[in-house]
Amino acid sequence: MPDTPEEPTVRITAPSRSSGSDDESYLRSGSPIQTPEYIVVVPVTDALLERPGINVRQFLRTAVALAADNDGRVLLVGIETVAGEAVLDTVREHVQTAQPTDGENTAVENIKQRQTQLAEMANVAQELDPDVSVNAVVRAVTDSTRRILDIVDGNNETVVLLLRGTGLDEGWLLNRSTIDALLAESECDVFVENMGTHGGENALYVPDVEEHTVASLAKSESESIESILLPVGTGPHAALAAEAARAVARASGASITVLHVISPTASAETRADGEDLLKFAAYILGSEVAVETELKEASDTTDTIVQEAKTYDFVSIGFPEQKSRLKQLVFGSVQETLSELRGTTVLMSRDSNRTMRSLYYRWKRGITSTEDDGDSRN
C-alpha cells in the first residue's frame, strides 16, 4: 500500500486595498515567454463542501479529466466571503504575520478550516490522476463574483468549471448569479456542470475536521461513467462540447454517441450537412475513444435529445444560444432538472472564442484530408 500523500500547501490570499487584487502568481508558472499553461479553475464554495448530497469526488473527476486532456493542471480556489473591508484587514494581517489573531475570530477560523478541507480535496483530485498537478488556494473576498472574474480573466488558457447547486447559481433581487455573470462577462471558456446523481452513499459532507468527517471525502466513490451523449448542431460552442466529451471519455473509458437531429421532411442538402456535422464531431473526438454517430429524424429536436439523454450516464452539450428546454437542463430549477434527467450528469460548455475553435478544426481536418489524398496518389 502506498503511503498517505502529504497534505498540499494551501495558501490564503486577500485582495489588497490599493490594487483591488492580490498576487496572482499561483496562476502562473515558468518564464513570461513560455506558452501559457492550461489551468482548470474550480471555485469551491462552502456549499460545495458542506451541503449534503453533493458528490465532490464526482465533480473533481470532471476537472481532472479536462486538465488531463489538455496537459494542464487544476487550481482549486476556496471562496470565503467576508463581511466588509474591516474583516479583510484582519485576514490580511493574519496572512502577513502568520500569527494567531487576538481572541477568537470567526473569519480567520473559517478560512483555516477551508485550508484543511481544500488540502483534502487536492489530495483526492491528485489520486484521480497522479499525472495531473493540483494546487489549492483559499481566497477571502467581499464580492465572490467579481473576484472569480479577476482570477480567470487575463489568461486565454484558463478555463473555469462551475457546479450548480453550490450557491453560484443563486442571485439576489435584481443581481445576476455568479454563473450568469461568468457566462456573460468572462473572457475564458466556461463549463457548468449539473450532476444528476445526488445523495446516497456517495454524498460527501465535510463540515468539521475535529470530528474527523473529512474522512468521508477520501473514502468516497463516484458513479462510473460508461456512456456519453454528445448532441451536436451548428452552434458556436459545439466543438468545445466535443472536446469536453473526449476528455471525460478518455478519463473514464466511456463510449460516446454523437447525435444530430433533423426534421423528417429535411432536404437532401440538410441531411448531407447533418452527416458532415457528425463526421466533424467524430474528427474532434479522435481515435482514442469509442465513437458512434447517429442522424435521427424527429419533429421536436429538443424533446428527442432530452429523451435520449435519459439513457446515458453523462451528456456534454454546447451552450444554447437561445432560450430553450435544453437550457433548462443546465439552468432550470433543480427540481425541474432532476425530474427530467435524474441519473444523468449534464456538462454545458461555453466557448469564449465561439467560432474560432470550429474554424481551426475544419482547417486542420482539411489539411489532413489533403495529405491523405496526396499519399493515396503516390
Coordinates of C-alpha atoms in Angstrom, one line a residue:
M1 CA 0.0 0.0 0.0
P2 CA 1.4 3.4 -0.9
D3 CA 2.0 5.9 1.9
T4 CA -0.6 8.5 2.6
P5 CA 0.3 11.6 0.5
E6 CA 1.4 14.7 2.3
E7 CA -1.1 17.4 2.8
P8 CA -0.5 20.0 0.0
T9 CA 0.2 23.6 0.9
V10 CA -2.9 25.7 0.6
R11 CA -2.2 29.5 0.5
I12 CA -4.5 32.1 1.9
T13 CA -4.9 35.3 -0.2
A14 CA -6.9 38.5 0.2
P15 CA -7.2 41.4 -2.3
S16 CA -5.1 44.4 -1.3
R17 CA -6.8 47.8 -0.7
S18 CA -4.5 49.5 -3.2
S19 CA -4.8 47.4 -6.3
G20 CA -8.1 45.6 -5.7
S21 CA -6.4 42.2 -6.3
D22 CA -3.7 40.2 -4.7
D23 CA -0.7 38.5 -6.2
E24 CA -2.0 36.0 -8.8
S25 CA 1.3 34.1 -9.0
Y26 CA -0.5 30.8 -8.3
L27 CA -2.0 31.2 -11.8
R28 CA 1.4 31.4 -13.5
S29 CA 4.4 29.2 -13.9
G30 CA 7.6 29.5 -16.0
S31 CA 9.1 32.4 -17.8
P32 CA 6.9 35.2 -19.3
I33 CA 7.6 33.9 -22.9
Q34 CA 6.6 30.4 -22.1
T35 CA 3.5 29.0 -23.8
P36 CA 0.5 29.7 -21.4
E37 CA -0.4 26.8 -19.2
Y38 CA -3.9 25.3 -19.4
I39 CA -5.5 25.7 -16.0
V40 CA -8.9 24.5 -14.9
V41 CA -10.0 26.8 -12.1
V42 CA -12.6 25.3 -9.8
P43 CA -14.3 27.8 -7.4
V44 CA -15.1 25.9 -4.1
T45 CA -17.8 27.4 -2.0
D46 CA -18.9 26.4 1.5
A47 CA -22.0 24.9 0.0
L48 CA -19.9 22.5 -2.1
L49 CA -18.1 21.3 0.9
E50 CA -20.9 21.3 3.5
R51 CA -24.2 20.9 1.7
P52 CA -25.3 17.2 2.0
G53 CA -25.9 15.3 -1.3
I54 CA -23.1 16.9 -3.4
N55 CA -20.6 14.4 -4.7
V56 CA -17.4 16.3 -4.6
R57 CA -15.2 13.5 -5.9
Q58 CA -17.5 13.1 -8.9
F59 CA -17.2 16.9 -9.6
L60 CA -13.4 16.7 -9.2
R61 CA -13.3 13.9 -11.7
T62 CA -14.6 16.3 -14.4
A63 CA -12.0 19.0 -13.5
V64 CA -9.1 16.5 -13.6
A65 CA -10.3 15.0 -16.9
L66 CA -10.4 18.4 -18.6
A67 CA -6.9 19.2 -17.3
A68 CA -5.5 15.8 -18.4
D69 CA -6.9 16.1 -21.9
N70 CA -5.1 19.5 -22.3
D71 CA -1.9 18.6 -20.5
G72 CA -2.8 21.2 -17.9
R73 CA -3.4 21.4 -14.2
V74 CA -6.3 22.0 -11.7
L75 CA -6.5 25.0 -9.4
L76 CA -9.0 24.7 -6.5
V77 CA -10.0 28.2 -5.3
G78 CA -11.7 28.2 -1.9
I79 CA -14.0 31.2 -1.8
E80 CA -14.6 32.6 1.7
T81 CA -16.9 35.6 1.6
V82 CA -16.3 38.0 4.5
A83 CA -18.4 41.0 5.7
G84 CA -16.5 44.1 4.6
E85 CA -13.0 45.6 4.5
A86 CA -12.5 45.5 8.3
V87 CA -12.7 41.8 8.3
L88 CA -10.4 41.6 5.2
D89 CA -7.9 43.7 7.1
T90 CA -7.9 41.1 9.9
V91 CA -7.3 38.3 7.3
R92 CA -4.5 40.3 5.6
E93 CA -2.8 40.7 9.0
H94 CA -3.1 37.0 9.6
V95 CA -1.6 36.2 6.2
Q96 CA 1.2 38.7 6.5
T97 CA 2.3 37.8 10.1
A98 CA 1.3 34.1 10.1
Q99 CA 0.4 34.7 13.8
P100 CA -2.7 33.7 15.6
T101 CA -5.3 36.5 15.9
D102 CA -6.1 38.1 19.2
G103 CA -9.0 36.2 20.6
E104 CA -11.4 34.2 18.6
N105 CA -12.0 35.5 15.0
T106 CA -14.7 33.7 13.1
A107 CA -13.5 34.7 9.6
V108 CA -9.9 33.5 10.3
E109 CA -11.1 30.3 11.9
N110 CA -13.4 29.6 8.9
I111 CA -10.5 30.3 6.5
K112 CA -8.2 27.9 8.4
Q113 CA -10.9 25.3 8.2
R114 CA -11.1 25.8 4.5
Q115 CA -7.4 25.3 4.2
T116 CA -7.7 21.8 5.7
Q117 CA -10.7 21.0 3.5
L118 CA -9.0 22.2 0.3
A119 CA -5.9 20.2 1.1
E120 CA -8.1 17.1 1.4
M121 CA -9.8 17.9 -1.9
A122 CA -6.5 18.4 -3.6
N123 CA -5.3 15.0 -2.4
V124 CA -8.5 13.4 -3.7
A125 CA -8.1 15.1 -7.1
Q126 CA -4.5 14.1 -7.3
E127 CA -5.4 10.4 -6.7
L128 CA -7.8 10.5 -9.6
D129 CA -4.9 11.1 -12.0
P130 CA -1.4 11.4 -10.5
D131 CA -0.1 12.9 -13.7
V132 CA -2.2 16.0 -13.3
S133 CA -0.9 18.7 -11.0
V134 CA -3.4 20.0 -8.5
N135 CA -3.0 23.2 -6.5
A136 CA -5.3 24.9 -4.0
V137 CA -5.7 28.4 -2.5
V138 CA -8.2 29.9 -0.1
R139 CA -9.3 33.4 -1.1
A140 CA -11.0 35.8 1.3
V141 CA -13.3 38.2 -0.6
T142 CA -16.2 40.6 -0.2
D143 CA -17.6 40.0 -3.7
S144 CA -17.2 36.4 -4.8
T145 CA -18.4 37.0 -8.4
R146 CA -16.0 39.9 -9.1
R147 CA -13.1 38.0 -7.6
I148 CA -13.7 34.8 -9.6
L149 CA -13.8 37.0 -12.7
D150 CA -10.4 38.6 -11.6
I151 CA -8.9 35.1 -11.2
V152 CA -10.0 33.6 -14.6
D153 CA -9.6 36.6 -16.9
G154 CA -6.3 37.7 -18.4
N155 CA -5.1 34.2 -19.3
N156 CA -6.5 32.8 -22.5
E157 CA -5.5 29.3 -21.5
T158 CA -7.6 29.4 -18.2
V159 CA -11.0 27.8 -18.1
V160 CA -13.5 27.7 -15.2
L161 CA -15.6 24.8 -14.1
L162 CA -18.7 25.7 -12.1
L163 CA -21.1 23.4 -10.3
R164 CA -24.8 24.2 -10.0
G165 CA -26.4 23.8 -6.6
T166 CA -23.4 25.3 -4.7
G167 CA -24.6 28.9 -4.4
L168 CA -23.0 30.1 -7.6
D169 CA -26.4 29.9 -9.4
E170 CA -28.2 32.0 -6.8
G171 CA -28.8 35.7 -7.4
W172 CA -30.3 38.2 -5.0
L173 CA -33.1 40.5 -6.1
L174 CA -32.1 42.0 -9.4
N175 CA -28.5 40.8 -9.2
R176 CA -27.3 38.1 -11.6
S177 CA -25.9 34.9 -10.2
T178 CA -22.2 34.2 -10.4
I179 CA -22.7 31.6 -13.1
D180 CA -24.8 34.1 -15.2
A181 CA -22.1 36.8 -14.7
L182 CA -19.3 34.5 -15.8
L183 CA -21.2 33.3 -18.8
A184 CA -21.9 36.9 -19.8
E185 CA -18.6 38.6 -18.9
S186 CA -15.7 36.1 -18.6
E187 CA -13.1 36.1 -21.4
C188 CA -12.3 32.4 -20.8
D189 CA -14.1 29.1 -21.6
V190 CA -16.8 28.3 -19.1
F191 CA -18.0 24.8 -18.1
V192 CA -21.2 24.4 -16.0
E193 CA -22.0 21.0 -14.5
N194 CA -25.3 19.8 -13.3
M195 CA -24.9 16.5 -11.6
G196 CA -27.9 14.2 -11.8
T197 CA -26.8 11.8 -9.1
H198 CA -27.3 13.2 -5.6
G199 CA -27.3 11.7 -2.2
G200 CA -26.9 8.1 -1.3
E201 CA -23.6 6.5 -0.3
N202 CA -21.7 8.9 -2.5
A203 CA -22.9 12.1 -0.8
L204 CA -20.0 14.0 0.7
Y205 CA -20.1 16.1 3.8
V206 CA -17.0 17.8 5.2
P207 CA -18.2 20.1 7.9
D208 CA -15.7 19.8 10.7
V209 CA -12.2 18.5 10.8
E210 CA -12.1 17.9 14.5
E211 CA -15.0 15.4 14.2
H212 CA -13.0 13.5 11.5
T213 CA -15.8 13.8 9.0
V214 CA -13.2 14.8 6.3
A215 CA -12.5 11.0 6.0
S216 CA -15.8 10.7 4.1
L217 CA -14.3 12.6 1.2
A218 CA -11.2 10.4 1.0
K219 CA -13.2 7.2 1.2
S220 CA -16.0 8.2 -1.2
E221 CA -16.5 6.9 -4.7
S222 CA -18.0 8.5 -7.8
E223 CA -20.6 6.9 -10.0
S224 CA -19.0 5.2 -13.0
I225 CA -19.5 6.8 -16.5
E226 CA -19.9 4.2 -19.2
S227 CA -21.9 6.1 -21.8
I228 CA -21.7 9.8 -23.0
L229 CA -24.2 11.5 -25.3
L230 CA -22.9 14.4 -27.4
P231 CA -25.7 16.3 -29.2
V232 CA -24.3 18.4 -31.9
G233 CA -25.6 21.3 -34.0
T234 CA -24.3 24.3 -35.9
G235 CA -23.9 26.4 -32.7
P236 CA -20.5 28.1 -31.9
H237 CA -20.0 26.0 -28.8
A238 CA -20.3 22.5 -30.3
A239 CA -16.6 22.0 -30.8
L240 CA -15.8 22.8 -27.1
A241 CA -18.5 20.4 -26.0
A242 CA -16.9 17.7 -28.2
E243 CA -13.6 18.4 -26.5
A244 CA -15.2 18.1 -23.1
A245 CA -16.8 14.8 -24.1
R246 CA -13.5 13.5 -25.3
A247 CA -11.8 14.5 -22.0
V248 CA -14.4 12.6 -19.9
A249 CA -14.3 9.6 -22.1
R250 CA -10.6 9.3 -22.0
A251 CA -10.6 9.5 -18.2
S252 CA -13.5 7.1 -17.7
G253 CA -13.2 4.7 -20.7
A254 CA -16.8 5.5 -21.7
S255 CA -18.1 5.4 -25.2
I256 CA -19.6 8.4 -27.0
T257 CA -22.7 8.7 -29.1
V258 CA -22.8 11.7 -31.3
L259 CA -26.3 12.7 -32.1
H260 CA -27.7 15.2 -34.6
V261 CA -31.5 15.6 -35.1
I262 CA -33.1 16.6 -38.4
S263 CA -36.7 17.1 -39.4
P264 CA -38.5 14.1 -41.1
T265 CA -39.1 16.5 -44.1
A266 CA -35.4 17.7 -44.3
S267 CA -34.0 18.2 -47.7
A268 CA -31.2 16.1 -49.1
E269 CA -28.8 19.1 -48.6
T270 CA -29.8 19.4 -44.9
R271 CA -29.3 15.6 -44.5
A272 CA -25.9 15.9 -46.0
D273 CA -25.0 18.8 -43.8
G274 CA -26.1 16.7 -40.8
E275 CA -23.8 13.9 -41.9
D276 CA -21.0 16.3 -42.2
L277 CA -21.6 17.6 -38.6
L278 CA -21.4 14.1 -37.3
K279 CA -18.1 13.4 -39.2
F280 CA -16.7 16.8 -37.9
A281 CA -17.5 15.9 -34.3
A282 CA -16.0 12.4 -34.7
Y283 CA -12.9 14.0 -36.1
I284 CA -12.6 16.2 -32.9
L285 CA -13.1 13.2 -30.7
G286 CA -10.3 11.3 -32.3
S287 CA -9.3 7.7 -32.4
E288 CA -8.6 7.2 -28.7
V289 CA -12.3 6.9 -27.7
A290 CA -15.1 4.7 -28.9
V291 CA -17.5 6.8 -31.0
E292 CA -20.8 6.1 -32.7
T293 CA -22.7 8.6 -34.7
E294 CA -26.5 8.8 -35.2
L295 CA -28.5 11.0 -37.6
K296 CA -32.0 10.9 -36.1
E297 CA -35.3 12.1 -37.7
A298 CA -37.7 13.8 -35.3
S299 CA -40.2 16.7 -35.3
D300 CA -39.1 18.0 -31.9
T301 CA -35.3 18.3 -31.7
T302 CA -35.1 19.3 -28.0
D303 CA -37.6 16.6 -26.8
T304 CA -35.6 14.0 -28.7
I305 CA -32.3 15.0 -27.1
V306 CA -33.9 15.0 -23.6
Q307 CA -35.4 11.6 -24.1
E308 CA -32.1 10.2 -25.5
A309 CA -30.2 11.7 -22.6
K310 CA -32.1 9.8 -20.1
T311 CA -30.4 6.6 -21.2
Y312 CA -26.9 7.9 -20.8
D313 CA -24.6 8.5 -17.8
F314 CA -23.2 11.8 -19.0
V315 CA -24.3 14.5 -21.5
S316 CA -22.0 17.1 -23.0
I317 CA -23.7 20.0 -24.8
G318 CA -22.7 23.3 -26.1
F319 CA -24.2 26.5 -24.5
P320 CA -27.7 27.0 -26.0
E321 CA -27.7 30.5 -27.6
Q322 CA -31.5 30.8 -27.5
K323 CA -33.8 30.1 -24.6
S324 CA -35.0 26.6 -24.9
R325 CA -35.8 23.4 -23.0
L326 CA -32.2 22.3 -23.4
K327 CA -31.1 25.4 -21.5
Q328 CA -33.4 24.2 -18.6
L329 CA -31.2 21.1 -18.3
V330 CA -28.4 23.3 -17.0
F331 CA -30.1 26.4 -15.7
G332 CA -33.6 25.3 -14.7
S333 CA -34.5 24.7 -11.1
V334 CA -33.0 21.6 -9.5
Q335 CA -36.4 20.0 -9.2
E336 CA -37.2 20.5 -12.9
T337 CA -33.9 19.2 -13.9
L338 CA -33.9 16.1 -11.7
S339 CA -37.4 15.2 -12.9
E340 CA -36.1 15.2 -16.5
L341 CA -32.6 13.7 -16.0
R342 CA -32.4 12.3 -12.5
G343 CA -29.5 9.9 -13.2
T344 CA -27.6 11.9 -15.8
T345 CA -24.8 14.5 -15.3
V346 CA -25.0 17.4 -17.8
L347 CA -21.9 19.4 -18.7
M348 CA -22.5 22.6 -20.6
S349 CA -19.6 24.3 -22.5
R350 CA -19.4 27.9 -23.4
D351 CA -16.6 28.7 -25.9
S352 CA -15.1 32.1 -25.3
N353 CA -13.7 32.1 -28.9
R354 CA -17.0 31.0 -30.3
T355 CA -16.4 30.1 -34.0
M356 CA -12.6 30.2 -33.8
R357 CA -12.3 26.7 -32.4
S358 CA -14.6 25.2 -35.1
L359 CA -12.7 27.0 -37.8
Y360 CA -9.4 25.6 -36.5
Y361 CA -10.7 22.1 -36.5
R362 CA -12.1 22.5 -40.0
W363 CA -8.8 23.9 -41.3
K364 CA -6.9 21.0 -39.6
R365 CA -9.3 18.4 -41.0
G366 CA -9.0 19.9 -44.4
I367 CA -5.2 19.7 -44.2
T368 CA -5.3 16.1 -43.1
S369 CA -7.7 15.2 -45.9
T370 CA -5.3 16.9 -48.4
E371 CA -2.3 15.0 -47.1
D372 CA -4.3 11.7 -47.2
D373 CA -5.3 12.3 -50.8
G374 CA -1.6 13.0 -51.7
D375 CA -0.4 9.8 -50.1
S376 CA -3.0 7.8 -51.9
R377 CA -1.9 9.1 -55.3
N378 CA 1.8 8.3 -54.6

